[in-house]
Short mmCIF file of C-alpha atoms and ligand atoms in Angstrom, two decimals:
data_model
loop_
_atom_site.label_atom_id
_atom_site.label_comp_id
_atom_site.label_asym_id
_atom_site.label_seq_id
_atom_site.Cartn_x
_atom_site.Cartn_y
_atom_site.Cartn_z
CA MET A 23 -0.97 17.64 2.88
CA HIS A 24 2.03 17.64 5.11
CA VAL A 25 5.18 16.92 3.05
CA VAL A 26 8.40 15.79 4.73
CA THR A 27 11.62 15.19 2.79
CA HIS A 28 14.50 13.03 3.99
CA ALA A 29 18.02 12.79 2.59
CA THR A 30 17.81 9.12 1.67
CA ALA A 31 15.25 6.45 0.87
CA SER A 32 16.15 4.50 3.98
CA ARG A 33 15.60 7.53 6.22
CA ALA A 34 12.26 8.17 4.54
CA ALA A 35 11.25 4.54 5.17
CA SER A 36 12.36 4.77 8.81
CA ALA A 37 10.24 7.90 9.21
CA ALA A 38 7.20 6.04 7.88
CA ALA A 39 7.91 3.15 10.26
CA ALA A 40 8.21 5.61 13.16
CA LEU A 41 4.74 7.00 12.43
CA VAL A 42 3.28 3.49 12.35
CA LEU A 43 5.04 2.57 15.61
CA GLN A 44 3.91 5.74 17.31
CA ARG A 45 0.28 5.13 16.36
CA LEU A 46 0.55 1.45 17.31
CA SER A 47 1.86 2.27 20.77
CA GLN A 48 -0.93 4.81 21.35
CA HIS A 49 -3.53 2.49 19.92
CA PRO A 50 -2.54 -1.22 20.17
CA SER A 51 -5.64 -2.39 18.29
CA LEU A 52 -4.64 -0.31 15.28
CA VAL A 53 -6.31 -1.16 11.95
CA LEU A 54 -3.59 -0.58 9.40
CA GLY A 55 -3.64 -0.62 5.59
CA LEU A 56 -0.39 -1.80 4.00
CA PRO A 57 1.32 -1.78 0.59
CA THR A 58 3.76 -4.17 -1.03
CA GLY A 59 6.40 -3.15 -3.58
CA GLU A 60 10.04 -2.16 -3.38
CA THR A 61 9.57 1.16 -1.60
CA PRO A 62 8.25 -0.18 1.74
CA VAL A 63 10.84 -2.98 2.13
CA PRO A 64 13.07 -0.86 4.42
CA MET A 65 9.99 0.29 6.33
CA TYR A 66 9.10 -3.34 7.07
CA ARG A 67 12.70 -3.98 8.09
CA ALA A 68 12.43 -1.12 10.59
CA LEU A 69 9.13 -2.48 11.94
CA VAL A 70 10.64 -5.95 12.41
CA ARG A 71 13.69 -4.43 14.12
CA ALA A 72 11.43 -2.50 16.49
CA TYR A 73 9.48 -5.66 17.31
CA ARG A 74 12.66 -7.62 18.01
CA ALA A 75 13.90 -4.81 20.24
CA GLY A 76 10.67 -4.97 22.24
CA ARG A 77 9.49 -1.61 20.93
CA ALA A 78 6.43 -2.86 19.05
CA ASP A 79 3.55 -5.18 19.85
CA PHE A 80 1.33 -6.26 16.96
CA SER A 81 -0.69 -8.78 18.98
CA ARG A 82 -3.88 -6.69 18.89
CA ALA A 83 -3.31 -5.02 15.52
CA THR A 84 -5.25 -5.79 12.34
CA THR A 85 -3.82 -5.25 8.87
CA PHE A 86 -5.41 -5.06 5.44
CA ASN A 87 -3.21 -5.16 2.39
CA LEU A 88 -4.10 -2.96 -0.52
CA ASP A 89 -3.99 -5.57 -3.22
CA GLU A 90 -3.11 -9.00 -4.56
CA LEU A 91 -2.33 -10.40 -7.98
CA PHE A 92 -5.23 -12.24 -9.53
CA GLY A 93 -4.90 -16.02 -9.35
CA MET A 94 -2.25 -15.76 -6.62
CA GLY A 95 -2.40 -16.34 -2.89
CA LYS A 96 -0.93 -18.13 0.08
CA GLY A 97 1.97 -20.40 -0.85
CA ASP A 98 2.44 -18.86 -4.30
CA GLU A 99 5.87 -17.44 -4.86
CA GLY A 100 5.32 -13.96 -6.28
CA SER A 101 2.03 -13.42 -4.46
CA TYR A 102 1.66 -10.33 -2.32
CA ARG A 103 0.65 -12.64 0.54
CA SER A 104 4.08 -14.32 0.26
CA TYR A 105 5.76 -10.90 0.13
CA MET A 106 3.98 -9.87 3.34
CA GLU A 107 4.91 -13.10 5.09
CA ALA A 108 8.54 -12.69 4.05
CA HIS A 109 8.79 -9.02 5.03
CA LEU A 110 6.50 -8.69 8.03
CA PHE A 111 3.93 -11.30 9.06
CA ASP A 112 6.41 -14.13 9.74
CA HIS A 113 8.63 -11.88 11.86
CA VAL A 114 6.26 -10.10 14.24
CA ASN A 115 3.52 -11.20 16.63
CA ILE A 116 0.58 -10.32 14.41
CA SER A 117 -2.25 -12.85 14.53
CA SER A 118 -2.65 -14.64 11.19
CA ARG A 119 -6.44 -14.21 11.60
CA ARG A 120 -6.01 -10.46 11.56
CA ALA A 121 -3.42 -10.13 8.76
CA HIS A 122 -5.65 -9.73 5.72
CA VAL A 123 -4.67 -9.82 2.05
CA PRO A 124 -7.31 -10.18 -0.68
CA ASP A 125 -7.33 -13.80 -1.83
CA GLY A 126 -6.44 -13.71 -5.52
CA ARG A 127 -7.04 -17.47 -5.72
CA SER A 128 -10.62 -17.36 -4.52
CA ALA A 129 -12.85 -19.47 -6.77
CA ASP A 130 -15.35 -16.60 -6.74
CA TRP A 131 -13.62 -13.23 -6.97
CA ARG A 132 -16.92 -11.31 -6.79
CA HIS A 133 -17.60 -12.90 -3.44
CA GLU A 134 -14.00 -12.26 -2.35
CA VAL A 135 -14.04 -8.50 -3.09
CA ALA A 136 -17.34 -8.08 -1.24
CA ARG A 137 -16.03 -10.15 1.68
CA TYR A 138 -12.88 -7.98 1.86
CA ASP A 139 -14.90 -4.77 2.10
CA ARG A 140 -17.12 -6.31 4.78
CA GLN A 141 -14.06 -7.25 6.81
CA ILE A 142 -12.68 -3.72 6.59
CA GLU A 143 -16.05 -2.37 7.60
CA ARG A 144 -16.38 -4.80 10.53
CA ALA A 145 -12.93 -3.73 11.73
CA GLY A 146 -14.28 -0.17 11.86
CA GLY A 147 -12.41 1.06 8.78
CA LEU A 148 -8.71 1.84 8.60
CA ASP A 149 -7.10 3.96 11.30
CA MET A 150 -4.06 4.48 9.14
CA ILE A 151 -2.89 3.40 5.70
CA VAL A 152 0.59 3.42 4.23
CA LEU A 153 0.63 3.86 0.45
CA GLY A 154 3.27 3.69 -2.23
CA LEU A 155 2.96 5.49 -5.55
CA GLY A 156 2.96 3.78 -8.94
CA ARG A 157 4.92 5.48 -11.72
CA ASN A 158 1.59 5.99 -13.45
CA GLY A 159 0.03 7.55 -10.35
CA HIS A 160 -1.77 4.45 -9.12
CA ILE A 161 -2.34 3.69 -5.45
CA GLY A 162 -3.02 0.09 -4.58
CA PHE A 163 -4.04 -1.23 -7.99
CA ASN A 164 -6.34 1.73 -8.62
CA GLU A 165 -5.01 2.40 -12.09
CA PRO A 166 -5.50 5.70 -13.94
CA ALA A 167 -8.89 5.66 -15.68
CA ALA A 168 -11.88 7.82 -16.51
CA GLN A 169 -13.58 6.38 -13.43
CA LEU A 170 -12.24 4.91 -10.21
CA GLN A 171 -13.92 2.27 -8.05
CA ALA A 172 -14.99 2.93 -4.47
CA HIS A 173 -15.03 -0.73 -3.43
CA THR A 174 -12.58 -3.60 -3.56
CA HIS A 175 -12.61 -4.78 -7.15
CA ARG A 176 -10.91 -6.77 -9.88
CA VAL A 177 -8.81 -4.63 -12.15
CA ALA A 178 -6.88 -5.07 -15.40
CA LEU A 179 -3.25 -4.14 -14.75
CA GLN A 180 -1.53 -1.74 -17.11
CA PRO A 181 1.56 -3.11 -18.89
CA GLY A 182 3.81 -0.76 -16.88
CA THR A 183 2.35 -2.09 -13.63
CA ARG A 184 3.00 -5.67 -14.77
CA ARG A 185 6.56 -4.69 -15.69
CA ALA A 186 7.05 -3.14 -12.25
CA ASN A 187 6.07 -6.52 -10.76
CA ALA A 188 8.31 -8.58 -13.05
CA ARG A 189 10.93 -8.88 -10.29
CA LEU A 190 8.52 -11.23 -8.47
CA PHE A 191 8.45 -13.48 -11.56
CA GLY A 192 12.12 -13.84 -12.47
CA GLY A 193 12.05 -10.65 -14.53
CA ARG A 194 9.41 -12.00 -16.95
CA TRP A 195 6.67 -9.37 -17.07
CA ARG A 196 4.37 -11.51 -19.20
CA ALA A 197 4.34 -14.03 -16.35
CA VAL A 198 2.80 -11.37 -14.09
CA PRO A 199 -0.98 -11.89 -13.87
CA ALA A 200 -2.90 -9.48 -16.11
CA HIS A 201 -5.37 -8.67 -13.33
CA GLY A 202 -5.31 -7.82 -9.67
CA LEU A 203 -7.72 -7.42 -6.78
CA SER A 204 -7.50 -4.00 -5.19
CA MET A 205 -8.96 -2.13 -2.29
CA GLY A 206 -11.02 0.72 -3.71
CA MET A 207 -10.70 4.46 -3.25
CA GLY A 208 -13.48 4.39 -0.61
CA ALA A 209 -11.49 2.47 2.00
CA ILE A 210 -8.29 4.34 1.12
CA LEU A 211 -9.80 7.81 1.40
CA GLY A 212 -11.81 6.66 4.42
CA ALA A 213 -8.60 5.89 6.34
CA ARG A 214 -8.27 8.30 9.22
CA ARG A 215 -4.62 9.00 8.42
CA VAL A 216 -2.78 8.41 5.14
CA ILE A 217 0.99 8.06 4.83
CA LEU A 218 2.27 8.25 1.27
CA LEU A 219 5.85 6.99 1.05
CA VAL A 220 7.67 7.67 -2.22
CA THR A 221 11.37 7.38 -2.99
CA GLY A 222 13.58 7.56 -6.06
CA ALA A 223 14.07 9.97 -8.94
CA ALA A 224 11.90 7.87 -11.25
CA LYS A 225 8.84 8.96 -9.22
CA ALA A 226 9.66 12.69 -9.05
CA ARG A 227 7.44 13.69 -11.97
CA MET A 228 4.50 11.70 -10.65
CA VAL A 229 5.01 13.09 -7.14
CA GLU A 230 4.67 16.57 -8.62
CA ARG A 231 1.50 15.65 -10.51
CA ALA A 232 -0.05 13.86 -7.53
CA LEU A 233 0.71 16.58 -5.01
CA ALA A 234 0.53 19.76 -7.03
CA GLY A 235 -1.42 18.92 -10.19
CA PRO A 236 -5.17 18.91 -10.70
CA ILE A 237 -7.23 16.29 -8.87
CA THR A 238 -8.07 13.75 -11.54
CA THR A 239 -8.93 10.06 -11.80
CA HIS A 240 -6.12 9.88 -14.38
CA VAL A 241 -3.71 10.37 -11.46
CA PRO A 242 -5.44 8.37 -8.72
CA ALA A 243 -2.98 9.58 -6.05
CA SER A 244 -4.08 13.18 -6.74
CA LEU A 245 -7.35 12.37 -4.94
CA LEU A 246 -5.32 12.34 -1.72
CA GLN A 247 -5.17 16.14 -1.98
CA ALA A 248 -8.78 16.11 -0.78
CA HIS A 249 -8.01 14.01 2.32
CA PRO A 250 -7.72 15.94 5.60
CA ASP A 251 -4.80 14.01 7.12
CA VAL A 252 -2.08 12.99 4.67
CA ILE A 253 1.61 12.86 5.50
CA VAL A 254 3.78 12.55 2.40
CA ILE A 255 7.24 11.17 3.12
CA LEU A 256 9.76 11.58 0.32
CA ASP A 257 13.45 11.17 -0.21
CA ARG A 258 15.33 14.01 -1.89
CA ALA A 259 15.25 12.35 -5.29
CA ALA A 260 11.46 11.91 -5.30
CA ALA A 261 11.00 15.44 -3.95
CA SER A 262 13.22 17.14 -6.54
CA LEU A 263 10.37 18.69 -8.54
CA VAL A 264 8.16 19.71 -5.62
CA ALA A 265 10.89 20.90 -3.29
CA LYS A 266 10.47 24.54 -4.20
CA ARG A 267 6.72 24.55 -4.59
CA ARG A 268 4.28 25.65 -1.96
CA LEU A 269 1.80 22.77 -1.57
C1 F6R B 364 1.31 -2.47 -3.95
C2 F6R B 364 0.74 -1.13 -4.14
C3 F6R B 364 1.25 -0.31 -5.27
C4 F6R B 364 2.69 0.14 -5.02
C5 F6R B 364 3.23 0.98 -6.18
C6 F6R B 364 4.68 1.35 -5.98
O1 F6R B 364 0.68 -3.11 -2.87
O2 F6R B 364 -0.11 -0.72 -3.40
O3 F6R B 364 0.42 0.79 -5.47
O4 F6R B 364 2.74 0.89 -3.84
O5 F6R B 364 3.11 0.26 -7.36
O6 F6R B 364 5.47 0.20 -6.01
P1 F6R B 364 7.04 0.25 -5.75
O7 F6R B 364 7.21 0.58 -4.32
O8 F6R B 364 7.51 -1.14 -6.07
O9 F6R B 364 7.59 1.28 -6.66
#
């Protein structure tokens, strides 16, 4: 793992955006995995700025989001699809046919999760994926558990994960769906390059466990230690407990 620390969260996010832009310019038909959440908001802002300045072309790119809330989809306020439209899709020249988010409103979620994996496979897998880190160590909605799923799947969200999403539902965590659809560990670990972007002191302990603790399904992000090409981008607050460790 290659760990880079920046002074502030916004610099860390800009660094993540720079890596995406660099790969996109080398490889315009990039297949990119993307997260939602608070952490990547400034990264998306940087990507939109680059597009507006003529420094990015998404016309041939394909994106696959990591997850969606169950029962939510296009047009639903609070859905991850709406988040992506607000922060990226509506502001850059990505084709709507190639901007994929699992459809949490599908009448048949079993069909939907299989379809999502097939689409990733047909695209040739992910060239790059940007991940955030849940306070409980989750990536996507792969929650800590005795076993993790390889494929896209339906998952019960832990109360802390629902609380972390309460901002999308007027602060009411019980209004957050109790389930989500998530890309599995197979597609995530199969990505040719992984960028893990984590900011804020509240994540410092989990950063330490994920990067320097044992590899365990109880800290899903710890599985990234086994991936050959991971760049971890932290701000100083998130890096405070790993700063002096040799990783
Ligand atoms: C969301 C996702 C999650 C988040 C994680 C951190 O698509 O993949 O794993 O990355 O929950 O969320 P924030 O950035 O809000 O702390």
